[in-house]
Short mmCIF file of C-alpha atoms in Angstrom, two decimals:
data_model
loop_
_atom_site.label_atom_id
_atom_site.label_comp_id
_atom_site.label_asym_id
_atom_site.label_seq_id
_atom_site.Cartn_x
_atom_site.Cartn_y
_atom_site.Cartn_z
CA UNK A 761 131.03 81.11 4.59
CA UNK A 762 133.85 80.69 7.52
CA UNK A 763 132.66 81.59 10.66
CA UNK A 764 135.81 84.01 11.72
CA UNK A 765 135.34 82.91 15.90
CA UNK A 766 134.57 79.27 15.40
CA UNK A 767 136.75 78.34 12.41
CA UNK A 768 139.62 76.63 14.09
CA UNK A 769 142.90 78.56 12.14
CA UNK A 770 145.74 77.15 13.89
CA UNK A 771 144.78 73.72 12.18
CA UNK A 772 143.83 75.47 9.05
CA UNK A 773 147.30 76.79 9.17
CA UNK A 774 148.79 73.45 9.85
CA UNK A 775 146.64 71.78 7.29
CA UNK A 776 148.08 74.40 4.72
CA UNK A 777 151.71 73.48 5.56
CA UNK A 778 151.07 70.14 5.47
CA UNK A 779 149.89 70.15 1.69
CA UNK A 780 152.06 73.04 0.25
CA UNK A 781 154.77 70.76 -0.95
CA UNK A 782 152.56 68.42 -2.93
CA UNK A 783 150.85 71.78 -4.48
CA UNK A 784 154.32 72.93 -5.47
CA UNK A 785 155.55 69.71 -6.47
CA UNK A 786 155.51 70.49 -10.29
CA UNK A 787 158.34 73.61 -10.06
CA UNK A 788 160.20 71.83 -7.12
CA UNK A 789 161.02 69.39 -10.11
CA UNK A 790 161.22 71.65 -12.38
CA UNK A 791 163.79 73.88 -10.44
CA UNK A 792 165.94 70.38 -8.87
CA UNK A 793 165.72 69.50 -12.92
CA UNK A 794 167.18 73.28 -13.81
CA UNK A 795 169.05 74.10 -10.52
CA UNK A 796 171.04 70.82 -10.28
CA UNK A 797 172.69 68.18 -12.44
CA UNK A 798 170.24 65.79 -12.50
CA UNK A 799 167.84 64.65 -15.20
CA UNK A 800 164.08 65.23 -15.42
CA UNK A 801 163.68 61.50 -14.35
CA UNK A 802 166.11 62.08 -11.61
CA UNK A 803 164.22 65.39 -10.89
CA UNK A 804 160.97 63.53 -10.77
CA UNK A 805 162.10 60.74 -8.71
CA UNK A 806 163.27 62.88 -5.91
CA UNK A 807 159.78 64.80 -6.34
CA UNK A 808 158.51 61.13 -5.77
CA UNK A 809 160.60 60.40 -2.41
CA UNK A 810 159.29 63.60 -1.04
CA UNK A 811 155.52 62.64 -1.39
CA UNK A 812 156.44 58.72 -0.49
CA UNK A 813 158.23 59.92 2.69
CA UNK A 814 155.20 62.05 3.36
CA UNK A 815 152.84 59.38 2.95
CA UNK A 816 155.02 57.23 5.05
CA UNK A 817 154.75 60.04 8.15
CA UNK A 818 150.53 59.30 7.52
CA UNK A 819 150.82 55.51 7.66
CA UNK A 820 153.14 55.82 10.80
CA UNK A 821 151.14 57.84 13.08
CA UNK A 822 147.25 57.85 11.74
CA UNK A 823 146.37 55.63 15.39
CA UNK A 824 149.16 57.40 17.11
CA UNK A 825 148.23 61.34 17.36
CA UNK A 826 146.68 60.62 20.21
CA UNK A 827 149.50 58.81 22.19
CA UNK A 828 152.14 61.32 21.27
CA UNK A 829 150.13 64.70 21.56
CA UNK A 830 148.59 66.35 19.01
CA UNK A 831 150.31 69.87 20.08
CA UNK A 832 153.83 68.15 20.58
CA UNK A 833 153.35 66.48 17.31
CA UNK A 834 152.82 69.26 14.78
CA UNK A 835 155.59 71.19 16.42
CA UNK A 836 157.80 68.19 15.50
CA UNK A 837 157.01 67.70 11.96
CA UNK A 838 156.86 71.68 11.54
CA UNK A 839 160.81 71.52 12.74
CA UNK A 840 161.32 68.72 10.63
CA UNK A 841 159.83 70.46 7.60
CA UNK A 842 161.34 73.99 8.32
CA UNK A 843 164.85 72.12 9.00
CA UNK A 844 164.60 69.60 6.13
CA UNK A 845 163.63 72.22 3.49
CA UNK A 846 165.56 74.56 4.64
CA UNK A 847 168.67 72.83 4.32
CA UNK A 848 168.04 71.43 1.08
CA UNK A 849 167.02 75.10 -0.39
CA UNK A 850 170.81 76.04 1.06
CA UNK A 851 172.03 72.98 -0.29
CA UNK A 852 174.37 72.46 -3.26
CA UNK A 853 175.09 69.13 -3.37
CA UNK A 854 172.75 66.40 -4.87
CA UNK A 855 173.16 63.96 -1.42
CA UNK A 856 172.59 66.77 1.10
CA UNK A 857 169.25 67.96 -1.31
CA UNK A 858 167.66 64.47 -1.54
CA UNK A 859 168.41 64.18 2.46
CA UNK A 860 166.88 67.38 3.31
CA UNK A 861 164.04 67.03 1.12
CA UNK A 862 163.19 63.69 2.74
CA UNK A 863 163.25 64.98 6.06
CA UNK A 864 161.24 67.95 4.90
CA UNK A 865 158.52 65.49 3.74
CA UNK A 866 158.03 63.17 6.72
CA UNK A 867 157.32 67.02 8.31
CA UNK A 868 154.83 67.68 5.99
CA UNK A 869 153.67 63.89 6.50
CA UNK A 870 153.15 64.42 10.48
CA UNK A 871 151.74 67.68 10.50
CA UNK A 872 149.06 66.93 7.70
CA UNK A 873 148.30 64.06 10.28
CA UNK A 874 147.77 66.05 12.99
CA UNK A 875 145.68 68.67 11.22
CA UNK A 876 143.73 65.96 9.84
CA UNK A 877 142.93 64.01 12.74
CA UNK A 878 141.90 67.10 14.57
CA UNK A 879 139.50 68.43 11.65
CA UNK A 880 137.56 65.00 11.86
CA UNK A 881 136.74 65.73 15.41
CA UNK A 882 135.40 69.00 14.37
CA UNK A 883 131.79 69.69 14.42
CA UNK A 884 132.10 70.84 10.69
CA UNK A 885 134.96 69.23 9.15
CA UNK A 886 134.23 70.16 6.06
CA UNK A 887 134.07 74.02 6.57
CA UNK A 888 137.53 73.73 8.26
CA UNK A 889 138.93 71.13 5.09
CA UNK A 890 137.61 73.79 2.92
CA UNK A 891 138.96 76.65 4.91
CA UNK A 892 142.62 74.83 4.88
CA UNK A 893 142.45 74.17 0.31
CA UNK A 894 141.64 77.77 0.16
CA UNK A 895 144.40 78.54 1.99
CA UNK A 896 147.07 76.14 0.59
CA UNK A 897 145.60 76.97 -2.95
CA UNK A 898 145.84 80.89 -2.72
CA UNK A 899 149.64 80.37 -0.89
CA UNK A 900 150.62 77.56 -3.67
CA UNK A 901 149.62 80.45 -6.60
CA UNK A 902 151.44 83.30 -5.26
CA UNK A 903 154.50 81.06 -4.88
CA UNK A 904 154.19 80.15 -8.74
CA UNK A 905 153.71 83.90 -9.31
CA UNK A 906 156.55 84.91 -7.28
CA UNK A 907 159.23 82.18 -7.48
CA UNK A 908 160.23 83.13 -11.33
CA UNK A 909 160.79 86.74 -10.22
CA UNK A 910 163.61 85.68 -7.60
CA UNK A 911 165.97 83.90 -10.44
CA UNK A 912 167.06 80.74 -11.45
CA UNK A 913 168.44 78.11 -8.57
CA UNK A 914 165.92 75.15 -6.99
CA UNK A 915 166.34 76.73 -3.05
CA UNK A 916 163.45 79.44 -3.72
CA UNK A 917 160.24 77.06 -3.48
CA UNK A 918 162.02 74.76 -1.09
CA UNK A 919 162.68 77.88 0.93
CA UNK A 920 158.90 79.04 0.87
CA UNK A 921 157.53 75.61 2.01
CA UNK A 922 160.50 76.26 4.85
CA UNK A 923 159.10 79.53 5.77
CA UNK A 924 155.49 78.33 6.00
CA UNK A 925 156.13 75.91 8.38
CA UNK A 926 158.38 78.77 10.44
CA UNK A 927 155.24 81.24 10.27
CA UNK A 928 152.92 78.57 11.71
CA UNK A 929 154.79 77.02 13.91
CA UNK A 930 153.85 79.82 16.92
CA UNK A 931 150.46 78.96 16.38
CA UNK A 932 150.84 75.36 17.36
CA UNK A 933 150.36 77.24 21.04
CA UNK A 934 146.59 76.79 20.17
CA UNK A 935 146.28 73.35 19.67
CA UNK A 936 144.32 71.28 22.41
CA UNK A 937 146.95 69.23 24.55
CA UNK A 938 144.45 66.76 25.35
CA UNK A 939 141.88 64.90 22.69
CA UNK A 940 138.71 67.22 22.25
CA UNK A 941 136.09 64.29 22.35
CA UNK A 942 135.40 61.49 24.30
CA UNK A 943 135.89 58.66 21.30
CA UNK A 944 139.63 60.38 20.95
CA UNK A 945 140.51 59.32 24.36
CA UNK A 946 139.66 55.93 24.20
CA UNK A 947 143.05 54.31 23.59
CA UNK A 948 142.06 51.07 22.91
CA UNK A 949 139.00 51.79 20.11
CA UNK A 950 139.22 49.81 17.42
CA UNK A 951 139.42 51.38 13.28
CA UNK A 952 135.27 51.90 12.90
CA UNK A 953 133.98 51.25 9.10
CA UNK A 954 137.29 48.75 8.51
CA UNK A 955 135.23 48.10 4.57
CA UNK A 956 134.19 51.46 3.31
CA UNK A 957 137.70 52.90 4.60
CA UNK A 958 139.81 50.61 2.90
CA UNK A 959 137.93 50.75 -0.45
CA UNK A 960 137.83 54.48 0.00
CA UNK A 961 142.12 55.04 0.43
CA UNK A 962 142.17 51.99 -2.49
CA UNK A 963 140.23 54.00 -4.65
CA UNK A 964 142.12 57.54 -3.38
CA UNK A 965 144.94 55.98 -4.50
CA UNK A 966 143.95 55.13 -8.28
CA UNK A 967 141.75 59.22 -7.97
CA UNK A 968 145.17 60.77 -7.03
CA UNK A 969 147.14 58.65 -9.61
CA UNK A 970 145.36 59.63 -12.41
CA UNK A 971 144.75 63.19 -11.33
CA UNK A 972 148.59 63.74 -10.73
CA UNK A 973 149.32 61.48 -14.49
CA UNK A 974 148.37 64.04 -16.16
CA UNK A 975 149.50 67.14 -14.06
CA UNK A 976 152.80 65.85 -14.79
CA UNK A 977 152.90 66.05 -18.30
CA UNK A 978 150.39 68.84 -18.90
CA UNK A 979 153.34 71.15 -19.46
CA UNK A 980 154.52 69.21 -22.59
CA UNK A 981 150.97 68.46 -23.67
CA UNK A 982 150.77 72.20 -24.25
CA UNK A 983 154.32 72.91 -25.69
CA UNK A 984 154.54 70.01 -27.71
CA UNK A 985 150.76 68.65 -28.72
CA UNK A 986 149.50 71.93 -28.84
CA UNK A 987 152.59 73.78 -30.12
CA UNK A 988 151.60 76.42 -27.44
CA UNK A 989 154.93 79.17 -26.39
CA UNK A 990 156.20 78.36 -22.67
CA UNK A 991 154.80 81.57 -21.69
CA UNK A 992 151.11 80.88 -22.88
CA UNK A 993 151.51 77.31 -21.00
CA UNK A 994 152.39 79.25 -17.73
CA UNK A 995 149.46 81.73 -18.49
CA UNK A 996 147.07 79.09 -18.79
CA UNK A 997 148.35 77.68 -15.35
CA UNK A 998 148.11 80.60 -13.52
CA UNK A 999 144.23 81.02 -14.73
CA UNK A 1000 143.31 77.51 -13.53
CA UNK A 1001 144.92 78.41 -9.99
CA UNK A 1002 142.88 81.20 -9.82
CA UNK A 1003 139.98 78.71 -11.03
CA UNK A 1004 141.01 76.42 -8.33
CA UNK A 1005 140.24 79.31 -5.51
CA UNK A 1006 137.16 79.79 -7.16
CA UNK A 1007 136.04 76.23 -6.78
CA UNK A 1008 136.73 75.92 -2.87
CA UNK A 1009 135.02 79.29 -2.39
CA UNK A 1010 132.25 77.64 -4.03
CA UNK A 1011 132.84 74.07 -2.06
CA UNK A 1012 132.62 76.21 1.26
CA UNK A 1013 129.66 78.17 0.16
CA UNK A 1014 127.47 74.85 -0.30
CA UNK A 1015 128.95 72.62 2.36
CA UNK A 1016 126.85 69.61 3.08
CA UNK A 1017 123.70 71.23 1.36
CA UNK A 1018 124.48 68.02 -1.86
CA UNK A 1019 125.73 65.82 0.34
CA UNK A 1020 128.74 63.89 -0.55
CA UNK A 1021 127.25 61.05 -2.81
CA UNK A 1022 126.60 63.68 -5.43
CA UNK A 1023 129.68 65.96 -5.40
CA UNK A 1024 132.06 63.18 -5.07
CA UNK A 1025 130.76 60.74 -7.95
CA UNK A 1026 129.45 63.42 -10.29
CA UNK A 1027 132.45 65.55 -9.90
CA UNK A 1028 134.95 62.71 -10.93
CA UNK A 1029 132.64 61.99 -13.76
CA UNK A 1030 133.47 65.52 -14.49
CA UNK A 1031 137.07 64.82 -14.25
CA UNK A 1032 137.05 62.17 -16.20
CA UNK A 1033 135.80 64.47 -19.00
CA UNK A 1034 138.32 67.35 -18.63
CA UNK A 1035 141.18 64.73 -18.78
CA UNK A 1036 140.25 63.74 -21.68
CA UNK A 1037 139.69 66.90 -23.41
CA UNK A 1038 143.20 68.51 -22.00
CA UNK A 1039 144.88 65.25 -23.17
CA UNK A 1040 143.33 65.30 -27.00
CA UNK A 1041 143.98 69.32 -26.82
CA UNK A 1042 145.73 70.59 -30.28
CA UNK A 1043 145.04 74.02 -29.68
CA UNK A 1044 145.19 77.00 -26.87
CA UNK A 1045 141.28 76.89 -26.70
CA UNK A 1046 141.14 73.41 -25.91
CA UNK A 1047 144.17 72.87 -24.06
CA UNK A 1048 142.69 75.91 -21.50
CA UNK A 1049 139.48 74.62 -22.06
CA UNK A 1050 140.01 71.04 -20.26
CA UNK A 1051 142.55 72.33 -17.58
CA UNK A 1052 140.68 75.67 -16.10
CA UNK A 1053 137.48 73.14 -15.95
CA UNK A 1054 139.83 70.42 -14.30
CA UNK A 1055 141.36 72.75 -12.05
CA UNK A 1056 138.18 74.29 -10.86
CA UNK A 1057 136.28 71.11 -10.25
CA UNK A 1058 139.16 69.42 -8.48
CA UNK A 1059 139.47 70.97 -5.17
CA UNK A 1060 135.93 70.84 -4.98
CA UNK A 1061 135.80 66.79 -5.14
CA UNK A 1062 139.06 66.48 -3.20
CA UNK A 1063 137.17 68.65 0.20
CA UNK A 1064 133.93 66.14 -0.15
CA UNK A 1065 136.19 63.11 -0.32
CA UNK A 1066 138.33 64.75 2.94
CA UNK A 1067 135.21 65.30 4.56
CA UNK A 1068 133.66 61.52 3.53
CA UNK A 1069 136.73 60.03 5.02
CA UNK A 1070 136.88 62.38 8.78
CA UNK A 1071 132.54 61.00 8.70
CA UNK A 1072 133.99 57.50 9.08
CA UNK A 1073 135.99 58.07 12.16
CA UNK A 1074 135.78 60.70 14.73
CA UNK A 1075 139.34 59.87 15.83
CA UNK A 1076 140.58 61.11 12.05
CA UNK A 1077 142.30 57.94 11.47
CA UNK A 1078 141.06 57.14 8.00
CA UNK A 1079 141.22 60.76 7.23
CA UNK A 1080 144.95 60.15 8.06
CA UNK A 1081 145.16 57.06 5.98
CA UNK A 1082 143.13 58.27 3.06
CA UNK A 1083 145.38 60.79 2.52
CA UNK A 1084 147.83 58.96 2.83
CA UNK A 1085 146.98 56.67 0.55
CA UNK A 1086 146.48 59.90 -1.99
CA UNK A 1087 150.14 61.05 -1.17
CA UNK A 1088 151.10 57.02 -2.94
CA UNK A 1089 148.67 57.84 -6.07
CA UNK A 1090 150.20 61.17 -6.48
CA UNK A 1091 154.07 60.12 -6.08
CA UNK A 1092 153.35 57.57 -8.49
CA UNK A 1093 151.01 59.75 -10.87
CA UNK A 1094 153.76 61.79 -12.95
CA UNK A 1095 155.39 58.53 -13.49
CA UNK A 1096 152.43 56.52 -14.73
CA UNK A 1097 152.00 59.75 -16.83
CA UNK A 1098 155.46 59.89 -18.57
CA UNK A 1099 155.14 56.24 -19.38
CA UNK A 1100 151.28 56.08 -20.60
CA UNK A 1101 151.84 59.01 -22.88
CA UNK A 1102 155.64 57.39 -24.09
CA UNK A 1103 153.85 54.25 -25.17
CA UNK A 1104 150.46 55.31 -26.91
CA UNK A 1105 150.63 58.88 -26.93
CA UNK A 1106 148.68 61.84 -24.87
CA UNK A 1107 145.38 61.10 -26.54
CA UNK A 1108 144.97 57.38 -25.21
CA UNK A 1109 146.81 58.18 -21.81
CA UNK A 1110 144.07 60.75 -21.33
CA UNK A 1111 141.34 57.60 -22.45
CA UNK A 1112 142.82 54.97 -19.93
CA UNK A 1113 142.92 57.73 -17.02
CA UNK A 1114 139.39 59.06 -17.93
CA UNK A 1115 137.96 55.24 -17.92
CA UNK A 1116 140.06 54.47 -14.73
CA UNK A 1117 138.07 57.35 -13.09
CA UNK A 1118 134.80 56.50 -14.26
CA UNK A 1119 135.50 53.03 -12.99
CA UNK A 1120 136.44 54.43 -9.10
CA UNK A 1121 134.46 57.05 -9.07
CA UNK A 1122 131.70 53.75 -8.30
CA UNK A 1123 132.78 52.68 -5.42
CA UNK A 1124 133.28 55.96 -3.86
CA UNK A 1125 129.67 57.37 -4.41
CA UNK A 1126 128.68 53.79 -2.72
CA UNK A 1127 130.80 54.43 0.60
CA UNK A 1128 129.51 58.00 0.26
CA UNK A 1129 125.89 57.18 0.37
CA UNK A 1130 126.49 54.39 2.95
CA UNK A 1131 128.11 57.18 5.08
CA UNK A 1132 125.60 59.49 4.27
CA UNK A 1133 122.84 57.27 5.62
CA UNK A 1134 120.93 58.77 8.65
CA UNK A 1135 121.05 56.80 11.72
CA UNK A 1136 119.18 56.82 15.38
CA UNK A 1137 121.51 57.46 18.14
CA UNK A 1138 121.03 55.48 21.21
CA UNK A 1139 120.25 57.71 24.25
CA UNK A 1140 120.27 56.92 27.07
CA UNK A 1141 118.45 59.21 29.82
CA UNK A 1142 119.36 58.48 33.61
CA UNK A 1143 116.23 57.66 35.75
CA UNK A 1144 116.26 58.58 39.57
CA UNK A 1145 115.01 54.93 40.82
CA UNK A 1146 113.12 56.82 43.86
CA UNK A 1147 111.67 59.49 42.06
CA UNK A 1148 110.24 57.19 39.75
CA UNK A 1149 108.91 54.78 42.16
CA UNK A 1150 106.98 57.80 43.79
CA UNK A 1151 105.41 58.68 40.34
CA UNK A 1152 104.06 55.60 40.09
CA UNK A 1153 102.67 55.29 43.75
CA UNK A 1154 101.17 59.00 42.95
CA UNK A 1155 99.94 57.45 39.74
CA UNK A 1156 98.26 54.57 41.51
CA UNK A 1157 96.67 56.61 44.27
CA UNK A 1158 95.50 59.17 41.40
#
């Protein structure tokens, strides 16, 4: 499935450290809400500034990767991220925490920039977005598995996004200096597909939101709709990580054999469905039912839609801004969550987010199949004026 001499790790790597602190977001929270005195909204808004600030670091530099240096770059936001992290994991003071942990996002911000603007100039960007989930997935679920074996305190997840960004920091070393094709180097080039784009990161932004809605109150769907124990909840997540490896292994395996029309809008239809059932879940059956399914088919739309938005720029740009514009749906999403389930309880929030999907999921199969639309390239083939005007004397003569 990944070609071991032509898959590009060091941005695989960089991709991974890029997205590990949205993948941990949920005990981040959880251990700011335990570790210090703040309150679960409190907990959850500073979970929000990390992913805004992140999202921010897209939006900044998504035409800029270019001017700045793609190698000098990621080593920045890697020191921001190891720095910012790290200082809030040692911190023990609520100021110092919310300081480091917005430095530690704009880090993750600029070096999932980098890695995605250098993917979309890959030959296979799919492969190498597929390659970089795996990785991020399997390194988010043995941080859930380990972190509650190290004690109580909010520094230990903090500290492994910290170290992450350490570790692949040396291999930054490997990243082309200069822009590896010709369109990259073009300083001046305007945004290509300006339309498809910008309904593509609008509708990223409503996919994300609902997605992350109801990852944020999954947890008390199963305690308190389901009247499931804390440590059947946790079970039940640690199976759909493991489900969630299984569905990039099987994103990489078919590649661009569907296309993207198909995965992208029939997978959100999907979605759509295990929302709803992990929302209306009263039991442990259920309740695993809906989020294994969820977690497994996830991934697998997220790497088409990564991949449909590096097709619409070789540059990466609106791979940059699309997920950047999925950072904003998912800072918002545990929010949207709380307050959909306060007001007409789990069973409707799951409703609204499973009709908002169905709705997007629309437009994005159109840009999908627009972008999947073969075209002619122009060629043009250099004629020797002399040799050709001696072919056609030959020619006459003949």
């Amino acid at each position: 499935m990944f070609a071991p001499r032509t898959t590009p790790w060091p941005l695989v790597a960089l991709f991974t450290a890029g997205y590990l602190a949205p993948y941990l977001l949920p005990t981040v929270v959880g251990r700011l809400d335990s570790g210090l005195p703040l309150s679960p909204t409190q907990a959850g808004a500073v979970g929000s500034a990390l992913l805004l600030s992140s999202a921010s670091a897209g939006f900044l530099l998504a035409s800029r990767v270019d001017r700045f240096g793609a190698r000098r770059l990621a080593r920045i936001g890697l020191t921001l991220a190891l720095l910012g992290y790290g200082g809030a994991a040692l911190a023990h003071t609520v100021p110092a925490v919310v300081l480091g942990v917005l430095i530690g996002g704009f880090g993750s911000g600029t070096a999932t920039a980098v890695a995605a603007t250098r993917i979309a100039a890959q030959r296979n960007p799919h492969r190498t977005t597929t390659a970089g989930l795996l990785g991020v997935s399997a390194l988010a679920g043995a941080v859930y598995l380990t972190v509650p074996h190290l004690g109580p305190g909010h520094g230990q997840p903090l500290a492994a996004i910290a170290l992450t960004a350490l570790a692949v920091w040396p291999l930054t070393g490997r990243i082309p200096v200069d822009a590896p094709t010709v369109e990259s180097r073009r300083p001046a080039a305007r945004l290509p597909h300006r339309r498809p784009g910008l309904v593509l990161a609008a509708c990223m932004l409503c996919w994300s939101l609902a997605q992350n809605s109801l990852w944020g109150v999954s947890g008390r769907i199963g305690l308190t709709q389901a009247q499931l124990t804390e440590a059947t909840v946790g079970a039940v997540f640690a199976i759909a990580l493991g489900a969630g490896l299984l569905g990039v292994t099987g994103a990489g395996a078919l590649g661009p054999r569907l296309g993207l029309a198909m995965p992208i809008g029939a997978g959100t239809v999907l979605i759509a469905g295990c929302i709803a059932i992990s929302a209306s879940a009263t039991d442990l059956p259920t309740f695993a039912t809906g989020e294994i399914a969820w977690n497994t088919i996830y991934p697998i739309v997220l790497s088409y839609v990564i991949g449909l938005a590096a097709s619409l720029d070789p540059r990466g740009r609106w791979a940059v801004l699309v997920g950047s514009a999925a950072s904003l749906g998912t800072a918002a999403g545990p929010l949207a969550g709380s307050v959909l389930s306060a007001q007409a309880g789990f069973p409707v929030m799951g409703a609204v987010l499973a009709v908002g999907l169905l709705v997007v999921s629309v437009p994005m199969t159109a840009v999908a199949l627009r972008a999947g639309r073969p075209t002619l390239p122009v060629v043009e083939i250099p004629v020797d004026a002399r040799a050709a005007e001696d072919a056609y004397e030959a020619a006459t003569a003949a």
